């Protein structure tokens, strides 16, 4: 968490850095409260339809992987992802090299469908 806070405060002024970094427990509590408020305002009202869409997407992707294999499906999950041999590569600004001896966990995400503007 400390590294994330350092990164989040870079370029935002010394006062913010001190406020967050001098009291990590308070920072964690404030972050928790902010995420809870965000969930209540933005996610909770949409959660039933989001959950239904995510479940349908996961089932569809599981069927695709079963039929075509992960190598074929991975680039369709995100344009930055590729699979070559036993290596999965994701283009990122952060350079991380990980072994996944217990397997790879893919986490679904959801974007609200765009609504057409009213005439």
C-alpha positions as YAML, in Angstrom:
chain: A
units: angstrom
residues:
- id: 1
  name: UNK
  ca: [0.00, 0.00, 0.00]
- id: 2
  name: UNK
  ca: [2.85, 2.37, 0.82]
- id: 3
  name: UNK
  ca: [4.28, 2.08, -2.71]
- id: 4
  name: UNK
  ca: [0.84, 2.79, -4.19]
- id: 5
  name: UNK
  ca: [0.45, 5.86, -1.99]
- id: 6
  name: UNK
  ca: [3.90, 7.13, -2.95]
- id: 7
  name: UNK
  ca: [2.97, 6.68, -6.61]
- id: 8
  name: UNK
  ca: [-0.44, 8.32, -6.13]
- id: 9
  name: UNK
  ca: [1.05, 11.39, -4.45]
- id: 10
  name: UNK
  ca: [3.87, 11.98, -6.93]
- id: 11
  name: UNK
  ca: [3.49, 15.46, -8.36]
- id: 12
  name: UNK
  ca: [0.54, 16.34, -6.12]
- id: 13
  name: UNK
  ca: [2.31, 18.44, -3.55]
- id: 14
  name: UNK
  ca: [4.14, 17.75, -0.32]
- id: 15
  name: UNK
  ca: [1.07, 18.33, 1.87]
- id: 16
  name: UNK
  ca: [-0.89, 15.53, 0.23]
- id: 17
  name: UNK
  ca: [2.12, 13.23, 0.43]
- id: 18
  name: UNK
  ca: [2.51, 13.90, 4.15]
- id: 19
  name: UNK
  ca: [-1.21, 13.54, 4.79]
- id: 20
  name: UNK
  ca: [-1.30, 10.10, 3.18]
- id: 21
  name: UNK
  ca: [2.14, 8.77, 4.01]
- id: 22
  name: UNK
  ca: [2.56, 10.00, 7.60]
- id: 23
  name: UNK
  ca: [-0.51, 8.10, 8.80]
- id: 24
  name: UNK
  ca: [-1.03, 4.96, 6.69]
- id: 25
  name: UNK
  ca: [-3.83, 3.71, 8.95]
- id: 26
  name: UNK
  ca: [-5.81, 6.91, 8.40]
- id: 27
  name: UNK
  ca: [-5.06, 6.80, 4.67]
- id: 28
  name: UNK
  ca: [-6.32, 3.21, 4.50]
- id: 29
  name: UNK
  ca: [-9.47, 4.14, 6.42]
- id: 30
  name: UNK
  ca: [-10.13, 7.15, 4.16]
- id: 31
  name: UNK
  ca: [-9.54, 5.04, 1.05]
- id: 32
  name: UNK
  ca: [-11.91, 2.38, 2.37]
- id: 33
  name: UNK
  ca: [-14.59, 4.99, 3.03]
- id: 34
  name: UNK
  ca: [-14.11, 6.51, -0.43]
- id: 35
  name: UNK
  ca: [-14.40, 3.13, -2.15]
- id: 36
  name: UNK
  ca: [-17.50, 2.32, -0.09]
- id: 37
  name: UNK
  ca: [-19.12, 5.65, -1.09]
- id: 38
  name: UNK
  ca: [-18.19, 5.06, -4.74]
- id: 39
  name: UNK
  ca: [-19.69, 1.55, -4.61]
- id: 40
  name: UNK
  ca: [-22.93, 2.84, -3.06]
- id: 41
  name: UNK
  ca: [-23.30, 5.69, -5.55]
- id: 42
  name: UNK
  ca: [-22.03, 4.19, -8.79]
- id: 43
  name: UNK
  ca: [-21.91, 0.41, -8.64]
- id: 44
  name: UNK
  ca: [-24.59, -0.84, -6.26]
- id: 45
  name: UNK
  ca: [-27.55, 0.52, -8.29]
- id: 46
  name: UNK
  ca: [-26.19, -1.20, -11.41]
- id: 47
  name: UNK
  ca: [-24.88, -4.35, -9.74]
- id: 48
  name: UNK
  ca: [-27.72, -6.77, -10.66]
- id: 49
  name: UNK
  ca: [-27.40, -6.03, -14.38]
- id: 50
  name: UNK
  ca: [-23.60, -5.90, -14.15]
- id: 51
  name: UNK
  ca: [-23.50, -9.31, -12.45]
- id: 52
  name: UNK
  ca: [-25.77, -10.79, -15.09]
- id: 53
  name: UNK
  ca: [-23.63, -9.35, -17.91]
- id: 54
  name: UNK
  ca: [-20.40, -10.57, -16.27]
- id: 55
  name: UNK
  ca: [-21.76, -14.08, -15.79]
- id: 56
  name: UNK
  ca: [-22.85, -14.24, -19.43]
- id: 57
  name: UNK
  ca: [-19.46, -12.93, -20.57]
- id: 58
  name: UNK
  ca: [-17.56, -15.46, -18.43]
- id: 59
  name: UNK
  ca: [-19.65, -18.34, -19.76]
- id: 60
  name: UNK
  ca: [-19.16, -17.17, -23.34]
- id: 61
  name: UNK
  ca: [-15.38, -16.79, -22.87]
- id: 62
  name: UNK
  ca: [-15.12, -20.19, -21.16]
- id: 63
  name: UNK
  ca: [-16.86, -21.80, -24.14]
- id: 64
  name: UNK
  ca: [-14.51, -19.96, -26.53]
- id: 65
  name: UNK
  ca: [-11.41, -21.08, -24.60]
- id: 66
  name: UNK
  ca: [-12.72, -24.64, -24.50]
- id: 67
  name: UNK
  ca: [-13.31, -24.66, -28.28]
- id: 68
  name: UNK
  ca: [-10.36, -22.59, -29.51]
- id: 69
  name: UNK
  ca: [-7.81, -22.57, -26.71]
- id: 70
  name: UNK
  ca: [-6.46, -19.69, -24.65]
- id: 71
  name: UNK
  ca: [-3.89, -18.68, -27.29]
- id: 72
  name: UNK
  ca: [-6.66, -17.84, -29.75]
- id: 73
  name: UNK
  ca: [-8.94, -16.13, -27.24]
- id: 74
  name: UNK
  ca: [-6.45, -14.09, -25.19]
- id: 75
  name: UNK
  ca: [-5.83, -11.36, -27.80]
- id: 76
  name: UNK
  ca: [-9.60, -10.86, -28.04]
- id: 77
  name: UNK
  ca: [-9.80, -10.25, -24.29]
- id: 78
  name: UNK
  ca: [-7.57, -7.18, -24.60]
- id: 79
  name: UNK
  ca: [-5.51, -5.75, -27.45]
- id: 80
  name: UNK
  ca: [-2.39, -5.62, -25.26]
- id: 81
  name: UNK
  ca: [-2.45, -9.36, -24.45]
- id: 82
  name: UNK
  ca: [-0.69, -12.06, -26.44]
- id: 83
  name: UNK
  ca: [0.31, -15.66, -25.92]
- id: 84
  name: UNK
  ca: [3.46, -17.18, -27.36]
- id: 85
  name: UNK
  ca: [4.47, -20.67, -26.29]
- id: 86
  name: UNK
  ca: [4.03, -20.88, -22.52]
- id: 87
  name: UNK
  ca: [4.38, -17.11, -22.09]
- id: 88
  name: UNK
  ca: [1.56, -14.60, -21.82]
- id: 89
  name: UNK
  ca: [2.59, -11.03, -22.51]
- id: 90
  name: UNK
  ca: [0.62, -7.91, -21.64]
- id: 91
  name: UNK
  ca: [1.91, -4.59, -22.91]
- id: 92
  name: UNK
  ca: [2.14, -2.29, -19.93]
- id: 93
  name: UNK
  ca: [4.03, 0.71, -18.64]
- id: 94
  name: UNK
  ca: [5.14, -1.44, -15.71]
- id: 95
  name: UNK
  ca: [7.71, -4.17, -16.36]
- id: 96
  name: UNK
  ca: [6.82, -7.22, -14.27]
- id: 97
  name: UNK
  ca: [7.90, -10.80, -14.83]
- id: 98
  name: UNK
  ca: [5.80, -13.35, -12.94]
- id: 99
  name: UNK
  ca: [5.66, -17.11, -12.70]
- id: 100
  name: UNK
  ca: [2.17, -18.50, -12.17]
- id: 101
  name: UNK
  ca: [2.75, -22.00, -10.80]
- id: 102
  name: UNK
  ca: [-0.81, -22.15, -9.45]
- id: 103
  name: UNK
  ca: [-2.33, -20.99, -12.73]
- id: 104
  name: UNK
  ca: [-3.51, -17.73, -14.22]
- id: 105
  name: UNK
  ca: [-6.62, -16.03, -12.90]
- id: 106
  name: UNK
  ca: [-8.44, -13.80, -15.35]
- id: 107
  name: UNK
  ca: [-10.71, -11.22, -13.74]
- id: 108
  name: UNK
  ca: [-13.66, -10.00, -15.77]
- id: 109
  name: UNK
  ca: [-14.46, -6.33, -16.07]
- id: 110
  name: UNK
  ca: [-17.55, -4.55, -17.21]
- id: 111
  name: UNK
  ca: [-18.17, -1.36, -19.14]
- id: 112
  name: UNK
  ca: [-21.59, 0.18, -19.26]
- id: 113
  name: UNK
  ca: [-23.01, -0.16, -22.78]
- id: 114
  name: UNK
  ca: [-23.08, 3.15, -24.59]
- id: 115
  name: UNK
  ca: [-26.51, 4.64, -24.89]
- id: 116
  name: UNK
  ca: [-27.55, 6.39, -28.03]
- id: 117
  name: UNK
  ca: [-28.25, 10.09, -27.52]
- id: 118
  name: UNK
  ca: [-31.91, 10.99, -27.49]
- id: 119
  name: UNK
  ca: [-33.14, 12.91, -30.54]
...
